[in-house]
Every structure is written in structure tokens, then in C-alpha cells.
Short mmCIF file of C-alpha atoms (C1' of nucleotides) in Angstrom, two decimals:
data_model
loop_
_atom_site.label_atom_id
_atom_site.label_comp_id
_atom_site.label_asym_id
_atom_site.label_seq_id
_atom_site.Cartn_x
_atom_site.Cartn_y
_atom_site.Cartn_z
CA MET A 20 0.00 0.00 0.00
CA PRO A 21 1.29 3.42 -0.94
CA VAL A 22 2.60 5.72 1.77
CA TYR A 23 1.93 9.39 1.63
CA SER A 24 4.86 11.49 2.75
CA ALA A 25 6.08 15.03 2.35
CA ASN A 26 9.07 14.25 0.18
CA VAL A 27 7.37 12.21 -2.49
CA SER A 28 8.50 13.54 -5.83
CA GLU A 29 6.45 16.41 -7.12
CA ARG A 30 5.42 14.32 -10.09
CA ALA A 31 3.48 11.98 -7.87
CA GLN A 32 1.20 14.76 -6.71
CA GLN A 33 -0.09 15.78 -10.09
CA PRO A 34 -3.14 14.04 -11.53
CA PRO A 35 -2.18 11.18 -13.80
CA GLU A 36 -2.22 11.92 -17.49
CA LEU A 37 -4.78 10.01 -19.54
CA ALA A 38 -3.75 8.66 -22.94
CA ILE A 39 -5.21 6.35 -25.58
CA SER A 40 -3.15 3.85 -27.56
CA THR A 41 -4.04 1.21 -30.10
CA VAL A 42 -2.61 -2.13 -31.15
CA ILE A 43 -3.45 -2.54 -34.83
CA PHE A 44 -3.29 -5.97 -36.42
CA ALA A 45 -3.30 -6.75 -40.12
CA LEU A 46 -2.59 -9.88 -42.09
CA ARG A 47 0.06 -9.44 -44.75
CA PRO A 48 1.32 -11.84 -47.38
CA ASP A 49 4.63 -13.15 -46.13
CA PRO A 50 7.15 -14.61 -48.56
CA GLU A 51 9.15 -16.27 -45.78
CA ALA A 52 6.27 -18.00 -44.04
CA GLY A 53 3.93 -20.23 -46.04
CA GLY A 54 0.92 -17.96 -45.91
CA PRO A 55 0.11 -14.53 -44.53
CA THR A 56 1.34 -13.46 -41.08
CA LEU A 57 0.39 -10.92 -38.45
CA TRP A 58 1.84 -7.42 -38.72
CA LEU A 59 1.30 -4.20 -36.86
CA PRO A 60 2.25 -0.55 -37.41
CA LEU A 61 4.51 1.30 -34.99
CA VAL A 62 5.44 4.95 -34.76
CA ARG A 63 8.86 6.32 -33.97
CA ARG A 64 9.06 8.48 -30.90
CA THR A 65 10.38 11.92 -31.71
CA ARG A 66 10.57 13.12 -28.13
CA GLN A 67 11.79 11.95 -24.78
CA PRO A 68 11.26 9.68 -23.07
CA PHE A 69 12.28 6.73 -25.24
CA ARG A 70 13.18 9.02 -28.13
CA ASP A 71 13.85 7.09 -31.37
CA LEU A 72 12.36 3.90 -30.01
CA TRP A 73 9.26 2.47 -31.66
CA ALA A 74 5.92 2.68 -29.92
CA LEU A 75 2.22 2.02 -30.36
CA PRO A 76 0.20 4.76 -32.06
CA GLY A 77 -1.52 6.90 -29.47
CA GLY A 78 -1.98 10.25 -27.90
CA PRO A 79 -3.84 12.16 -25.23
CA LEU A 80 -7.58 11.90 -24.82
CA ARG A 81 -9.40 15.01 -25.92
CA PRO A 82 -11.98 16.32 -23.49
CA ASP A 83 -14.80 16.12 -26.00
CA GLU A 84 -14.35 12.70 -27.56
CA ALA A 85 -15.35 9.25 -26.43
CA LEU A 86 -12.63 6.72 -25.70
CA GLN A 87 -13.25 4.63 -28.78
CA ASP A 88 -13.44 7.71 -30.98
CA ALA A 89 -10.04 8.74 -29.72
CA ALA A 90 -8.64 5.33 -30.61
CA ALA A 91 -10.17 5.50 -34.09
CA ARG A 92 -8.81 8.99 -34.57
CA ASN A 93 -5.20 8.38 -33.72
CA LEU A 94 -5.36 5.19 -35.71
CA GLN A 95 -6.53 7.22 -38.68
CA GLU A 96 -4.02 10.00 -38.11
CA THR A 97 -0.93 7.87 -37.78
CA THR A 98 -1.60 5.15 -40.31
CA GLY A 99 -4.47 6.41 -42.47
CA LEU A 100 -6.32 3.20 -41.75
CA GLN A 101 -9.99 2.48 -41.12
CA PRO A 102 -10.40 -0.45 -38.74
CA SER A 103 -12.96 -3.18 -39.38
CA TYR A 104 -12.91 -4.10 -35.72
CA LEU A 105 -12.11 -2.00 -32.68
CA GLU A 106 -12.37 -3.04 -29.06
CA GLN A 107 -11.00 -1.91 -25.75
CA LEU A 108 -8.10 -4.02 -24.56
CA TYR A 109 -7.18 -2.86 -21.07
CA ALA A 110 -6.34 0.18 -18.98
CA PHE A 111 -2.68 0.20 -18.02
CA GLY A 112 -1.84 2.41 -15.09
CA GLY A 113 1.29 1.17 -13.30
CA LEU A 114 3.27 3.79 -11.44
CA ASP A 115 6.44 3.31 -13.45
CA ARG A 116 5.20 3.13 -16.98
CA SER A 117 6.82 6.40 -17.93
CA PRO A 118 9.96 7.77 -16.32
CA VAL A 119 8.84 11.38 -16.50
CA GLN A 120 5.16 11.39 -15.59
CA ARG A 121 2.41 9.14 -14.34
CA VAL A 122 0.41 8.05 -17.39
CA VAL A 123 -2.73 5.92 -17.48
CA SER A 124 -3.18 4.44 -20.95
CA ILE A 125 -6.48 3.06 -22.11
CA VAL A 126 -5.47 0.72 -24.89
CA TYR A 127 -7.62 -0.46 -27.77
CA TRP A 128 -6.93 -3.15 -30.31
CA ALA A 129 -8.01 -3.10 -33.92
CA LEU A 130 -8.16 -5.32 -36.98
CA VAL A 131 -7.93 -4.03 -40.53
CA LYS A 132 -8.86 -5.67 -43.81
CA PRO A 133 -6.27 -6.54 -46.44
CA ASP A 134 -7.28 -3.83 -48.90
CA GLU A 135 -6.82 -1.26 -46.14
CA ALA A 136 -3.56 -2.78 -45.03
CA ALA A 137 -2.28 -2.68 -48.59
CA LEU A 138 -2.58 1.07 -48.91
CA ALA A 139 -1.12 1.75 -45.50
CA ARG A 140 1.65 4.25 -45.87
CA GLU A 141 5.07 3.68 -44.41
CA THR A 142 7.11 6.77 -43.65
CA GLU A 143 10.23 7.68 -41.82
CA ASN A 144 8.26 7.56 -38.59
CA VAL A 145 5.74 4.80 -39.30
CA ARG A 146 6.87 1.24 -39.85
CA TRP A 147 5.14 -2.14 -40.06
CA VAL A 148 6.71 -5.07 -38.25
CA ARG A 149 5.84 -8.70 -37.75
CA ALA A 150 3.96 -9.29 -34.52
CA ASP A 151 6.44 -11.97 -33.49
CA ASP A 152 9.47 -9.83 -34.28
CA LEU A 153 9.06 -6.43 -32.68
CA GLY A 154 12.29 -5.11 -31.28
CA GLN A 155 12.39 -3.36 -27.96
CA LEU A 156 9.51 -0.92 -27.79
CA ALA A 157 9.04 2.21 -25.72
CA PHE A 158 7.33 2.13 -22.32
CA ASP A 159 5.58 -1.17 -21.52
CA HIS A 160 4.44 -1.56 -25.10
CA ASN A 161 6.03 -4.98 -25.59
CA HIS A 162 3.94 -6.20 -22.72
CA ILE A 163 0.82 -4.59 -24.14
CA VAL A 164 1.26 -6.17 -27.56
CA GLU A 165 1.82 -9.52 -25.88
CA TYR A 166 -1.49 -9.18 -24.12
CA ALA A 167 -3.27 -8.02 -27.27
CA LEU A 168 -1.96 -11.10 -29.06
CA TRP A 169 -3.20 -13.33 -26.29
CA ARG A 170 -6.63 -11.74 -26.54
CA LEU A 171 -6.70 -12.00 -30.31
CA ARG A 172 -5.80 -15.70 -30.20
CA ASN A 173 -8.49 -16.40 -27.67
CA LYS A 174 -11.15 -14.42 -29.37
CA VAL A 175 -10.55 -15.85 -32.80
CA GLU A 176 -11.50 -19.23 -31.41
CA TYR A 177 -14.83 -18.39 -29.88
CA SER A 178 -16.09 -15.44 -31.90
CA SER A 179 -16.27 -14.36 -35.52
CA ILE A 180 -13.57 -11.73 -35.62
CA ALA A 181 -11.62 -13.64 -38.26
CA TYR A 182 -13.78 -12.07 -40.95
CA ALA A 183 -12.57 -8.63 -39.91
CA PHE A 184 -9.32 -9.65 -41.59
CA LEU A 185 -11.01 -10.54 -44.87
CA GLY A 186 -12.74 -8.77 -47.75
CA SER A 187 -16.41 -9.04 -48.61
CA THR A 188 -15.98 -12.43 -50.29
CA PHE A 189 -13.38 -15.06 -49.60
CA THR A 190 -12.59 -18.72 -49.97
CA LEU A 191 -12.76 -21.10 -47.06
CA ALA A 192 -9.03 -21.65 -47.45
CA GLN A 193 -8.47 -17.94 -46.84
CA VAL A 194 -10.44 -18.14 -43.64
CA ARG A 195 -8.32 -21.08 -42.64
CA GLU A 196 -5.17 -19.09 -43.38
CA VAL A 197 -6.39 -16.40 -40.99
CA TYR A 198 -6.86 -18.92 -38.24
CA GLU A 199 -3.51 -20.53 -38.94
CA ALA A 200 -1.69 -17.21 -38.93
CA VAL A 201 -3.29 -16.12 -35.68
CA LEU A 202 -3.06 -19.42 -33.86
CA GLY A 203 0.32 -20.33 -35.27
CA ARG A 204 -0.51 -23.90 -36.19
CA GLN A 205 -1.87 -25.91 -39.08
CA LEU A 206 -5.52 -26.90 -39.20
CA ASP A 207 -7.10 -29.83 -40.96
CA PRO A 208 -8.72 -28.41 -44.11
CA ALA A 209 -11.52 -30.97 -44.20
CA ASN A 210 -12.64 -30.53 -40.61
CA PHE A 211 -12.20 -26.78 -40.71
CA ARG A 212 -14.39 -26.63 -43.76
CA ARG A 213 -17.14 -28.63 -42.09
CA GLN A 214 -17.15 -26.41 -39.04
CA LEU A 215 -17.51 -23.27 -41.13
CA ARG A 216 -20.29 -24.75 -43.22
CA ALA A 217 -22.11 -25.57 -40.01
CA THR A 218 -22.23 -21.94 -38.86
CA PRO A 219 -25.31 -20.09 -40.07
CA ASP A 220 -23.74 -16.71 -40.77
CA ILE A 221 -21.48 -17.73 -43.62
CA GLU A 222 -23.16 -18.32 -46.95
CA PRO A 223 -21.88 -19.50 -50.31
CA THR A 224 -22.00 -17.25 -53.36
CA ASP A 225 -22.31 -18.43 -56.95
CA GLU A 226 -18.82 -17.28 -57.77
CA TYR A 227 -15.50 -19.02 -57.82
CA LEU A 228 -12.03 -17.65 -57.42
CA GLN A 229 -10.39 -17.97 -60.82
CA GLY A 230 -6.73 -17.71 -61.70
CA GLY A 231 -5.38 -20.22 -59.23
CA ARG A 232 -3.16 -23.02 -60.35
CA HIS A 233 -5.74 -25.64 -59.48
CA ARG A 234 -9.42 -26.31 -59.00
CA PRO A 235 -11.15 -22.96 -58.42
CA PRO A 236 -12.61 -22.68 -54.92
CA ARG A 237 -16.04 -21.28 -54.23
CA LEU A 238 -16.34 -17.80 -52.76
CA TYR A 239 -18.29 -17.19 -49.57
CA ARG A 240 -19.74 -14.19 -47.80
CA TYR A 241 -20.03 -13.39 -44.11
CA THR A 242 -23.51 -12.30 -43.10
CA GLY A 243 -23.12 -12.05 -39.35
CA GLY A 244 -22.90 -8.28 -39.03
CA ALA A 245 -20.19 -6.66 -36.94
CA ALA A 246 -18.20 -9.17 -34.95
CA GLN A 247 -18.69 -7.30 -31.67
CA LEU A 248 -19.87 -9.71 -29.03
CA SER A 249 -23.12 -9.25 -27.17
CA GLY A 250 -21.28 -8.83 -23.92
CA SER A 251 -19.58 -5.73 -25.12
CA PRO A 252 -20.27 -2.61 -23.14
CA PRO A 253 -21.25 0.23 -25.45
CA ALA A 254 -22.01 3.84 -24.57
CA MET B 1 -17.07 12.34 -34.68
CA PRO B 2 -16.96 15.23 -32.27
CA VAL B 3 -16.99 18.74 -33.67
CA TYR B 4 -14.80 21.36 -32.13
CA SER B 5 -16.43 24.75 -31.94
CA ALA B 6 -16.06 27.95 -29.95
CA ASN B 7 -19.22 27.57 -27.92
CA VAL B 8 -18.71 24.10 -26.62
CA SER B 9 -19.40 24.17 -22.91
CA GLU B 10 -16.45 25.05 -20.78
CA ARG B 11 -16.69 21.67 -19.14
CA ALA B 12 -15.69 19.96 -22.35
CA GLN B 13 -12.36 21.73 -22.38
CA GLN B 14 -11.10 20.54 -19.03
CA PRO B 15 -9.19 17.28 -18.83
CA PRO B 16 -11.47 14.35 -17.96
CA GLU B 17 -11.47 13.30 -14.34
CA LEU B 18 -10.17 9.82 -13.62
CA ALA B 19 -12.02 7.65 -11.10
CA ILE B 20 -11.94 4.04 -9.92
CA SER B 21 -15.05 2.04 -9.06
CA THR B 22 -15.60 -1.56 -8.07
CA VAL B 23 -18.38 -4.07 -8.47
CA ILE B 24 -18.18 -6.37 -5.45
CA PHE B 25 -19.93 -9.73 -5.54
CA ALA B 26 -20.64 -11.98 -2.59
CA LEU B 27 -22.80 -15.03 -2.14
CA ARG B 28 -25.29 -14.76 0.70
CA PRO B 29 -27.72 -17.31 2.12
CA ASP B 30 -31.10 -16.41 0.75
CA PRO B 31 -34.24 -17.60 2.52
CA GLU B 32 -36.44 -16.86 -0.49
CA ALA B 33 -34.39 -18.67 -3.09
CA GLY B 34 -33.41 -22.28 -2.54
CA GLY B 35 -29.71 -21.68 -1.95
CA PRO B 36 -27.43 -18.68 -1.77
CA THR B 37 -27.75 -15.80 -4.24
CA LEU B 38 -25.54 -13.01 -5.56
CA TRP B 39 -25.41 -9.77 -3.62
CA LEU B 40 -23.38 -6.61 -3.88
CA PRO B 41 -22.78 -3.56 -1.69
CA LEU B 42 -23.81 -0.07 -2.79
CA VAL B 43 -23.10 3.31 -1.30
CA ARG B 44 -25.53 6.17 -1.01
CA ARG B 45 -24.49 9.33 -2.79
CA THR B 46 -24.32 12.24 -0.40
CA ARG B 47 -23.64 14.87 -3.03
CA GLN B 48 -24.88 15.94 -6.40
CA PRO B 49 -25.16 14.66 -9.00
CA PHE B 50 -27.55 11.80 -8.25
CA ARG B 51 -27.69 12.70 -4.58
CA ASP B 52 -29.43 10.01 -2.49
CA LEU B 53 -29.29 7.47 -5.28
CA TRP B 54 -27.26 4.31 -4.74
CA ALA B 55 -23.98 3.86 -6.56
CA LEU B 56 -20.95 1.60 -6.84
CA PRO B 57 -18.16 2.16 -4.32
CA GLY B 58 -15.46 4.30 -5.85
CA GLY B 59 -13.47 7.45 -5.81
CA PRO B 60 -10.71 9.39 -7.52
CA LEU B 61 -7.41 7.79 -8.40
CA ARG B 62 -4.57 9.02 -6.22
CA PRO B 63 -1.47 10.06 -8.07
CA ASP B 64 0.74 7.63 -6.21
CA GLU B 65 -1.25 4.41 -6.31
CA ALA B 66 -1.65 1.74 -8.93
CA LEU B 67 -5.10 1.19 -10.41
CA GLN B 68 -5.74 -2.10 -8.67
CA ASP B 69 -4.50 -0.70 -5.37
CA ALA B 70 -7.01 2.09 -5.66
CA ALA B 71 -9.79 -0.43 -6.26
CA ALA B 72 -8.70 -2.47 -3.24
CA ARG B 73 -8.51 0.65 -1.13
CA ASN B 74 -11.96 2.04 -1.79
CA LEU B 75 -13.34 -1.44 -1.43
CA GLN B 76 -11.75 -1.62 2.00
CA GLU B 77 -12.80 1.88 2.95
CA THR B 78 -16.44 1.63 2.05
CA THR B 79 -17.22 -1.94 3.02
CA GLY B 80 -14.33 -3.08 5.20
CA LEU B 81 -13.92 -6.10 2.96
CA GLN B 82 -10.85 -7.89 1.71
CA PRO B 83 -11.45 -9.34 -1.76
CA SER B 84 -10.38 -12.86 -2.64
CA TYR B 85 -10.41 -11.95 -6.31
CA LEU B 86 -9.93 -8.60 -8.01
CA GLU B 87 -9.76 -7.94 -11.72
CA GLN B 88 -10.18 -5.01 -14.02
CA LEU B 89 -13.54 -4.94 -15.75
CA TYR B 90 -13.55 -2.09 -18.22
CA ALA B 91 -12.82 1.60 -18.65
CA PHE B 92 -16.02 3.57 -19.13
CA GLY B 93 -15.53 6.97 -20.69
CA GLY B 94 -18.68 8.09 -22.49
CA LEU B 95 -19.20 11.81 -22.77
CA ASP B 96 -22.49 11.87 -20.91
CA ARG B 97 -21.81 9.64 -17.95
CA SER B 98 -22.00 12.49 -15.50
CA PRO B 99 -24.10 15.61 -16.00
CA VAL B 100 -21.59 17.92 -14.37
CA GLN B 101 -18.18 16.79 -15.53
CA ARG B 102 -16.52 14.40 -17.92
CA VAL B 103 -15.46 11.36 -15.89
CA VAL B 104 -13.53 8.34 -17.07
CA SER B 105 -14.09 5.43 -14.69
CA ILE B 106 -11.81 2.45 -14.60
CA VAL B 107 -13.98 -0.21 -13.06
CA TYR B 108 -12.83 -3.34 -11.25
CA TRP B 109 -14.83 -6.32 -10.11
CA ALA B 110 -14.22 -8.31 -6.97
CA LEU B 111 -15.33 -11.48 -5.25
CA VAL B 112 -15.36 -11.94 -1.48
CA LYS B 113 -15.55 -15.08 0.62
CA PRO B 114 -18.53 -15.84 2.84
CA ASP B 115 -16.74 -15.19 6.14
CA GLU B 116 -15.78 -11.75 4.84
CA ALA B 117 -19.24 -11.09 3.52
CA ALA B 118 -20.73 -12.07 6.87
CA LEU B 119 -18.91 -9.35 8.78
CA ALA B 120 -19.59 -6.70 6.19
CA ARG B 121 -21.09 -3.73 7.90
CA GLU B 122 -24.28 -2.12 6.70
CA THR B 123 -24.75 1.50 7.60
CA GLU B 124 -26.99 4.36 6.70
CA ASN B 125 -24.95 4.87 3.56
CA VAL B 126 -23.91 1.31 2.73
CA ARG B 127 -26.46 -1.30 1.74
CA TRP B 128 -26.33 -4.79 0.26
CA VAL B 129 -28.77 -5.66 -2.50
CA ARG B 130 -29.47 -8.68 -4.64
CA ALA B 131 -27.67 -8.49 -7.97
CA ASP B 132 -30.92 -9.13 -9.81
CA ASP B 133 -32.83 -6.52 -7.87
CA LEU B 134 -30.90 -3.27 -7.83
CA GLY B 135 -33.11 -0.26 -8.15
CA GLN B 136 -32.13 2.62 -10.32
CA LEU B 137 -28.48 3.43 -9.69
CA ALA B 138 -26.55 6.64 -10.18
CA PHE B 139 -24.70 7.36 -13.41
CA ASP B 140 -24.41 4.38 -15.77
CA HIS B 141 -23.91 2.01 -12.88
CA ASN B 142 -26.82 -0.27 -13.79
CA HIS B 143 -25.15 -0.84 -17.10
CA ILE B 144 -21.80 -1.48 -15.44
CA VAL B 145 -23.21 -4.08 -13.06
CA GLU B 146 -24.93 -5.76 -15.98
CA TYR B 147 -21.64 -6.09 -17.74
CA ALA B 148 -19.87 -7.31 -14.60
CA LEU B 149 -22.52 -9.99 -14.23
CA TRP B 150 -22.03 -11.06 -17.80
CA ARG B 151 -18.30 -11.33 -17.23
CA LEU B 152 -18.76 -13.24 -13.99
CA ARG B 153 -21.09 -15.74 -15.63
CA ASN B 154 -18.70 -16.30 -18.47
CA LYS B 155 -15.63 -16.60 -16.34
CA VAL B 156 -17.14 -19.00 -13.85
CA GLU B 157 -17.56 -21.48 -16.69
CA TYR B 158 -14.02 -21.51 -18.01
CA SER B 159 -11.88 -20.59 -15.02
CA SER B 160 -11.64 -21.40 -11.35
CA ILE B 161 -13.00 -18.21 -9.83
CA ALA B 162 -15.83 -20.10 -8.12
CA TYR B 163 -13.51 -20.95 -5.24
CA ALA B 164 -13.04 -17.26 -4.54
CA PHE B 165 -16.58 -17.42 -3.17
CA LEU B 166 -15.77 -20.29 -0.80
CA GLY B 167 -13.76 -20.86 2.37
CA SER B 168 -10.64 -22.98 2.64
CA THR B 169 -12.65 -26.22 2.71
CA PHE B 170 -16.02 -26.95 1.20
CA THR B 171 -18.30 -29.69 0.01
CA LEU B 172 -18.84 -30.37 -3.65
CA ALA B 173 -22.48 -29.42 -3.19
CA GLN B 174 -21.37 -25.98 -2.03
CA VAL B 175 -19.35 -25.54 -5.19
CA ARG B 176 -22.37 -26.54 -7.16
CA GLU B 177 -24.46 -23.99 -5.31
CA VAL B 178 -21.98 -21.30 -6.37
CA TYR B 179 -22.34 -22.30 -10.00
CA GLU B 180 -26.10 -22.48 -9.74
CA ALA B 181 -26.35 -19.07 -8.10
CA VAL B 182 -24.11 -17.45 -10.69
CA LEU B 183 -25.51 -19.18 -13.74
CA GLY B 184 -29.08 -19.12 -12.55
CA ARG B 185 -29.91 -22.71 -13.39
CA GLN B 186 -29.83 -26.15 -11.84
CA LEU B 187 -26.97 -28.52 -12.53
CA ASP B 188 -26.95 -32.29 -12.40
CA PRO B 189 -25.24 -33.21 -9.11
CA ALA B 190 -23.80 -36.46 -10.41
CA ASN B 191 -22.21 -35.02 -13.53
CA PHE B 192 -21.06 -31.87 -11.77
CA ARG B 193 -19.35 -33.98 -9.19
CA ARG B 194 -17.51 -36.00 -11.81
CA GLN B 195 -16.25 -32.91 -13.57
CA LEU B 196 -14.83 -31.47 -10.38
CA ARG B 197 -13.17 -34.73 -9.45
CA ALA B 198 -11.53 -34.74 -12.86
CA THR B 199 -9.79 -31.40 -12.32
CA PRO B 200 -6.36 -31.74 -10.73
CA ASP B 201 -6.42 -28.72 -8.44
CA ILE B 202 -9.18 -29.82 -6.14
CA GLU B 203 -8.26 -32.46 -3.59
CA PRO B 204 -10.27 -34.33 -0.97
CA THR B 205 -9.52 -33.93 2.72
CA ASP B 206 -10.11 -36.58 5.38
CA GLU B 207 -12.86 -34.56 6.97
CA TYR B 208 -16.60 -34.60 6.59
CA LEU B 209 -19.13 -31.88 7.19
CA GLN B 210 -21.08 -32.96 10.27
CA GLY B 211 -24.36 -31.62 11.50
CA GLY B 212 -26.36 -31.97 8.33
CA ARG B 213 -29.64 -33.79 8.35
CA HIS B 214 -28.30 -36.60 6.20
CA ARG B 215 -25.21 -38.44 5.11
CA PRO B 216 -22.20 -36.23 5.88
CA PRO B 217 -20.44 -35.03 2.71
CA ARG B 218 -16.69 -35.03 2.34
CA LEU B 219 -14.80 -31.74 2.53
CA TYR B 220 -12.45 -30.67 -0.26
CA ARG B 221 -9.71 -28.11 -0.65
CA TYR B 222 -8.74 -25.98 -3.65
CA THR B 223 -5.03 -26.15 -4.41
CA GLY B 224 -4.92 -24.12 -7.59
CA GLY B 225 -3.51 -20.90 -6.21
CA ALA B 226 -5.02 -17.55 -7.10
CA ALA B 227 -7.66 -17.79 -9.75
CA GLN B 228 -6.11 -15.07 -11.90
CA LEU B 229 -5.75 -16.32 -15.44
CA SER B 230 -2.44 -16.47 -17.25
CA GLY B 231 -3.59 -13.93 -19.76
CA SER B 232 -3.93 -11.30 -17.12
CA PRO B 233 -1.81 -8.23 -17.60
CA PRO B 234 0.04 -7.41 -14.39
CA ALA B 235 2.39 -4.48 -13.71
"C1'" DG C 7 -1.58 -37.77 -67.16
"C1'" DC C 8 0.16 -35.49 -63.08
"C1'" DA C 9 0.30 -32.33 -59.19
"C1'" DA C 10 -2.27 -29.98 -55.98
"C1'" DA C 11 -5.90 -27.92 -53.85
"C1'" DA C 12 -11.16 -28.41 -53.39
"C1'" DG C 13 -14.39 -30.97 -51.38
"C1'" DT C 14 -16.84 -35.55 -49.35
"C1'" DG C 15 -17.24 -39.69 -46.44
"C1'" DT C 16 -16.22 -42.49 -42.60
"C1'" DT C 17 -14.14 -44.05 -38.40
"C1'" DT C 18 -12.50 -43.16 -33.88
"C1'" DC C 19 -12.33 -40.89 -29.55
"C1'" DA C 20 -13.49 -37.80 -25.71
"C1'" DA C 21 -16.65 -35.29 -23.25
"C1'" DA C 22 -21.23 -33.81 -21.96
"C1'" DT C 23 -25.72 -35.47 -20.73
"C1'" DA C 24 -29.41 -38.22 -18.86
"C1'" DC C 25 -30.79 -41.14 -15.55
"C1'" DA C 26 -30.99 -45.50 -12.77
"C1'" DC C 27 -29.20 -47.00 -8.74
"C1'" DC C 28 -26.80 -47.72 -4.10
"C1'" DC C 29 -24.98 -45.55 0.46
"C1'" DA C 30 -25.08 -43.34 4.92
"C1'" DT C 31 -27.07 -40.55 8.16
"C1'" DG C 32 -30.84 -38.05 11.24
"C1'" DG C 33 -35.05 -38.46 12.62
"C1'" DC D 12 -37.55 -47.83 8.21
"C1'" DC D 13 -37.97 -43.76 5.65
"C1'" DA D 14 -36.72 -39.40 3.66
"C1'" DT D 15 -32.89 -37.03 1.76
"C1'" DG D 16 -28.86 -35.67 -0.04
"C1'" DG D 17 -24.12 -38.04 -0.96
"C1'" DG D 18 -22.03 -40.72 -4.17
"C1'" DT D 19 -21.36 -44.46 -8.21
"C1'" DG D 20 -22.35 -46.83 -12.65
"C1'" DT D 21 -23.69 -46.82 -17.28
"C1'" DA D 22 -25.96 -45.94 -21.79
"C1'" DT D 23 -26.63 -42.29 -25.17
"C1'" DT D 24 -25.49 -38.44 -27.75
"C1'" DT D 25 -22.66 -34.84 -29.55
"C1'" DG D 26 -18.88 -33.01 -31.58
"C1'" DA D 27 -13.92 -32.79 -32.42
"C1'" DA D 28 -10.29 -35.06 -34.68
"C1'" DA D 29 -7.89 -38.23 -37.93
"C1'" DC D 30 -7.56 -39.68 -42.35
"C1'" DA D 31 -8.88 -42.14 -46.71
"C1'" DC D 32 -10.89 -40.93 -50.78
"C1'" DT D 33 -13.00 -38.45 -54.94
"C1'" DT D 34 -13.26 -34.13 -57.89
"C1'" DT D 35 -11.64 -30.42 -60.70
"C1'" DT D 36 -8.62 -27.45 -62.43
"C1'" DG D 37 -3.66 -25.73 -64.68
"C1'" DC D 38 0.14 -27.24 -66.75
#
DNA sequence: GCAAAAGTGTTTCAAATACACCCATGG
DNA sequence: CCATGGGTGTATTTGAAACACTTTTGC
């Protein structure tokens, strides 16, 4: 339990600063791996502390915007991306997160579709890295990404967020690639197919994906609306 | 998206206030229902806004304490209770949560054991109510409790938090009563028993609960350590 | 025809469920 | 001995998993 004393540093007496950050996941074709892999955009810090280290996109919360709006905004500002899924991850508020000032960060996580991810701009201060190969990040951001990954892996198994990574139509093999990239293991194509066909909110179209080297697979469409779970707390 | 204009109320230009609140669950013997039911403590508001309405225990975040410490502290201060389980629920930050000032509330949820819950003091300004029979609460606190209940019901099914409601030894029927109270439905005693016996972290003692009207049931002990999941984000 | 992915069928295995039944105790 | 909850046994069902097999395309 914290002890209040007269010679606590002055910093500790000011109200904590409130900031919003976002972990943004996208699936990108990866030549090295077999299929696509998980990537996320980072921004270079241009000020102390942790100057020149890479960090999650984020910024202060404006007085007149809702938490999720703030996440969507700094996501848009730093990467130009529109997320297909956006959910609160956690509020991080440890005393030693920043060496200069107490900061409470409310962190969101987002998924973007491949067409969005393709036109994401990389600049001197914005870089995309593989989720399993970040370097050392600023603050506790390595820890935060770790947790976001854990949440993503869990949620992909019991909800329908996988489709947030895909376009309006897709093959069942593409869905399987999403699961394999997120979970990091191979899945049996036959059984995976059956499970998807058993869910009501994925329906076949009359079209087939042409141009492959082999038998053209049928295209499907997701009809389940936004992936947000019913337990989510809006407002 | 919020629009910035010159005649936005002054309130909207000040930094949002940061507060911590806690939803505290305890199981209490309930004469009306068959077994125990879920209860939680509320505090009466003594100031505007929502004066005289009931609200979740909470207060501002001190500059020198971690988020979870603040939750534990105002839990201790208002109810005198020591939680056996404490986890962050969600950060609520809508623009219209409070009519007088923008408040961002980081809400925790807690479970307390029956011996603790028994010596919880009720005063003029602290009252225990059934979780399914709160009246109208201050702010968005009805909504928050709803969400906490949803989380509790989910988590009781896939983790071991049920034991946070129980003492150091217990009968299997008591564990079942916890599940039934939380989930709100009856469970088959035979199958429930088998499932518990199959988990490694619950071991039988040599003692039996005497004094019942029938065959004395064996007492068990939970050996699984704190119920906090591995995906929890510490620090 | 061959390679390779799309797609189907079938068997096996594990877990949840339903439910009949016996056991031990207080009254 | 009877009512009641404690505790065991067992058949049924469901779904995940493993894997053999057929189909359709490009080359």
C-alpha cells in the first residue's frame, strides 16, 4: 500500500495523465512463411522519453471525444487506416510506466482488412513489423502487444472476428489461413471446412475464385454483421 | 465524430477526471431462493449529482497508487472487505456519464468469501442488495453491473474463480451452489461432481461436514492458487 | 496424365448429458 | 424404516479429430 509522505517527488502529486493507444493488427502476405502473417504498425518516438524507439500509435484523450473515438482517430491519423474491428483491450496504469510522468493508458486493439492494409503508408516515422518480431519498444508496449496477441488468439477461437481480416468475399481456405496465422498452427482443411459450413452466418455465393493453379474454390460471404460480441459494453 | 467549436461548454475543455469504481460480488444465504444468491454492496451518494441514489463504491485515483491498489482501497474503505479476487472490468468513458463533468471510470470487479461477507457492515450509507434486484443506480452504474454480471457468468464457466466465493474447505455441493447461483440454473449433481473430481487442483480432505440432516459429505480443498488467469496483464 | 488444392465420407475418440441406482445418516 | 442428499455406474449423444478418398482445375 502506498505511503503518503512530504518528500514524495512532485510528479506523484499531479493528476495522472490520460492517454489512448491502439494495437493494430493486419494480415500481410509473407514470402518467408507459407501464408500470410500478423503485422502491426509502430510509430517512432520523436521526443523523450524513449526518443527514437518504436511505440504504439496513441496520444492524449481530448476532453470532447469518447474513448473509442479517440482510438479510431489516432489510428486514422498515424496510419491512415480504417479499422474493421475496434475493441478496448485494457487500462494500463502502473506507477512506473513512464519515467517522467504518471500516465494511465487506455489501450484499444483493432483489426484491418487486407485492402486497407495494402494502402497503409510507411514513412520515416511509421513502420510495419511482424507481430512476433518487434524489437524493444518504448514504455511497456512490448507487454501490451503480448497481451493483445493473447486476446486475439483467444477471441478468434470463440467469436467471428476472423472475418474482420477478410474482404467481402473469400474462400474457405483464406479463412483457414487467418486462423492458422493467428493461432500459429496448421488446421485440418476438411474438418475446418465442415465447421464453417455448419455456422449459419457464412453463406456460399455463386462465384469461384479464378486464376489459381488448381481447381477454383467457391467464394463465400459473411452475413453475421459486426463481430462485436453481445457482452460488449457500449455507450 | 466530435466537432470542435467555440461555444462548446467550458466543461468539455477541461481534462477528464479519472475515477476508480468496483463491483463487489458476494454469495449470501437467501431464505427466499433455494440456496445462496448473488449480492453486492452499494453506497448512497451524499452529493450531487444523483444525490441520495445508490452507486458503486469508488473514488478518484490518487497520483501515487496503482489502479488495482485504488480499487482495493476504496473497497476496503467503504465496506471493510478484503477481496479474494480482483480484476479489471472495463474503462467507461462516455461523454455523458455524469451531468456535471466528464469522468472516465476504470472499473474493477471483486469477489469476497462468505466469512468476509458475513462481517460486512451495513450503515446508513452502505447497503447490500441482490444483484438481480438493484433499483435505479446513479450514473451508468446499472449498465456497469450488468456487464460485470455477464463477465462473472462467463468466467465461472471456463476458469476457477468459483472458489473465490468459498472458504478454505467446502463440500462439492457448495461448489455446485456457487455455479447455480451465478448461472441461474440447476446442474446435475452427479455429472457436476464427476467434472470437479476430474480437475487436478481440487483435492479431498479426510474430513466430513457434520451436523447436516443426512449423510455427511466429504470436505475438499482448492489447491490451484489464485484464480487469476495467465492472460492477465500485471504491472 | 500429373500435381495440388477443393471438397466428401467415414471411423474413432473424448466429453457432456441423462438417468438408474446404491450408500449413509438423522429423525 | 424412511426421507434425503451423498455418491457411483452406465448408456446415449454430440462433436472434435484423424484420415482415406473423390473431384476439378492448370500445366
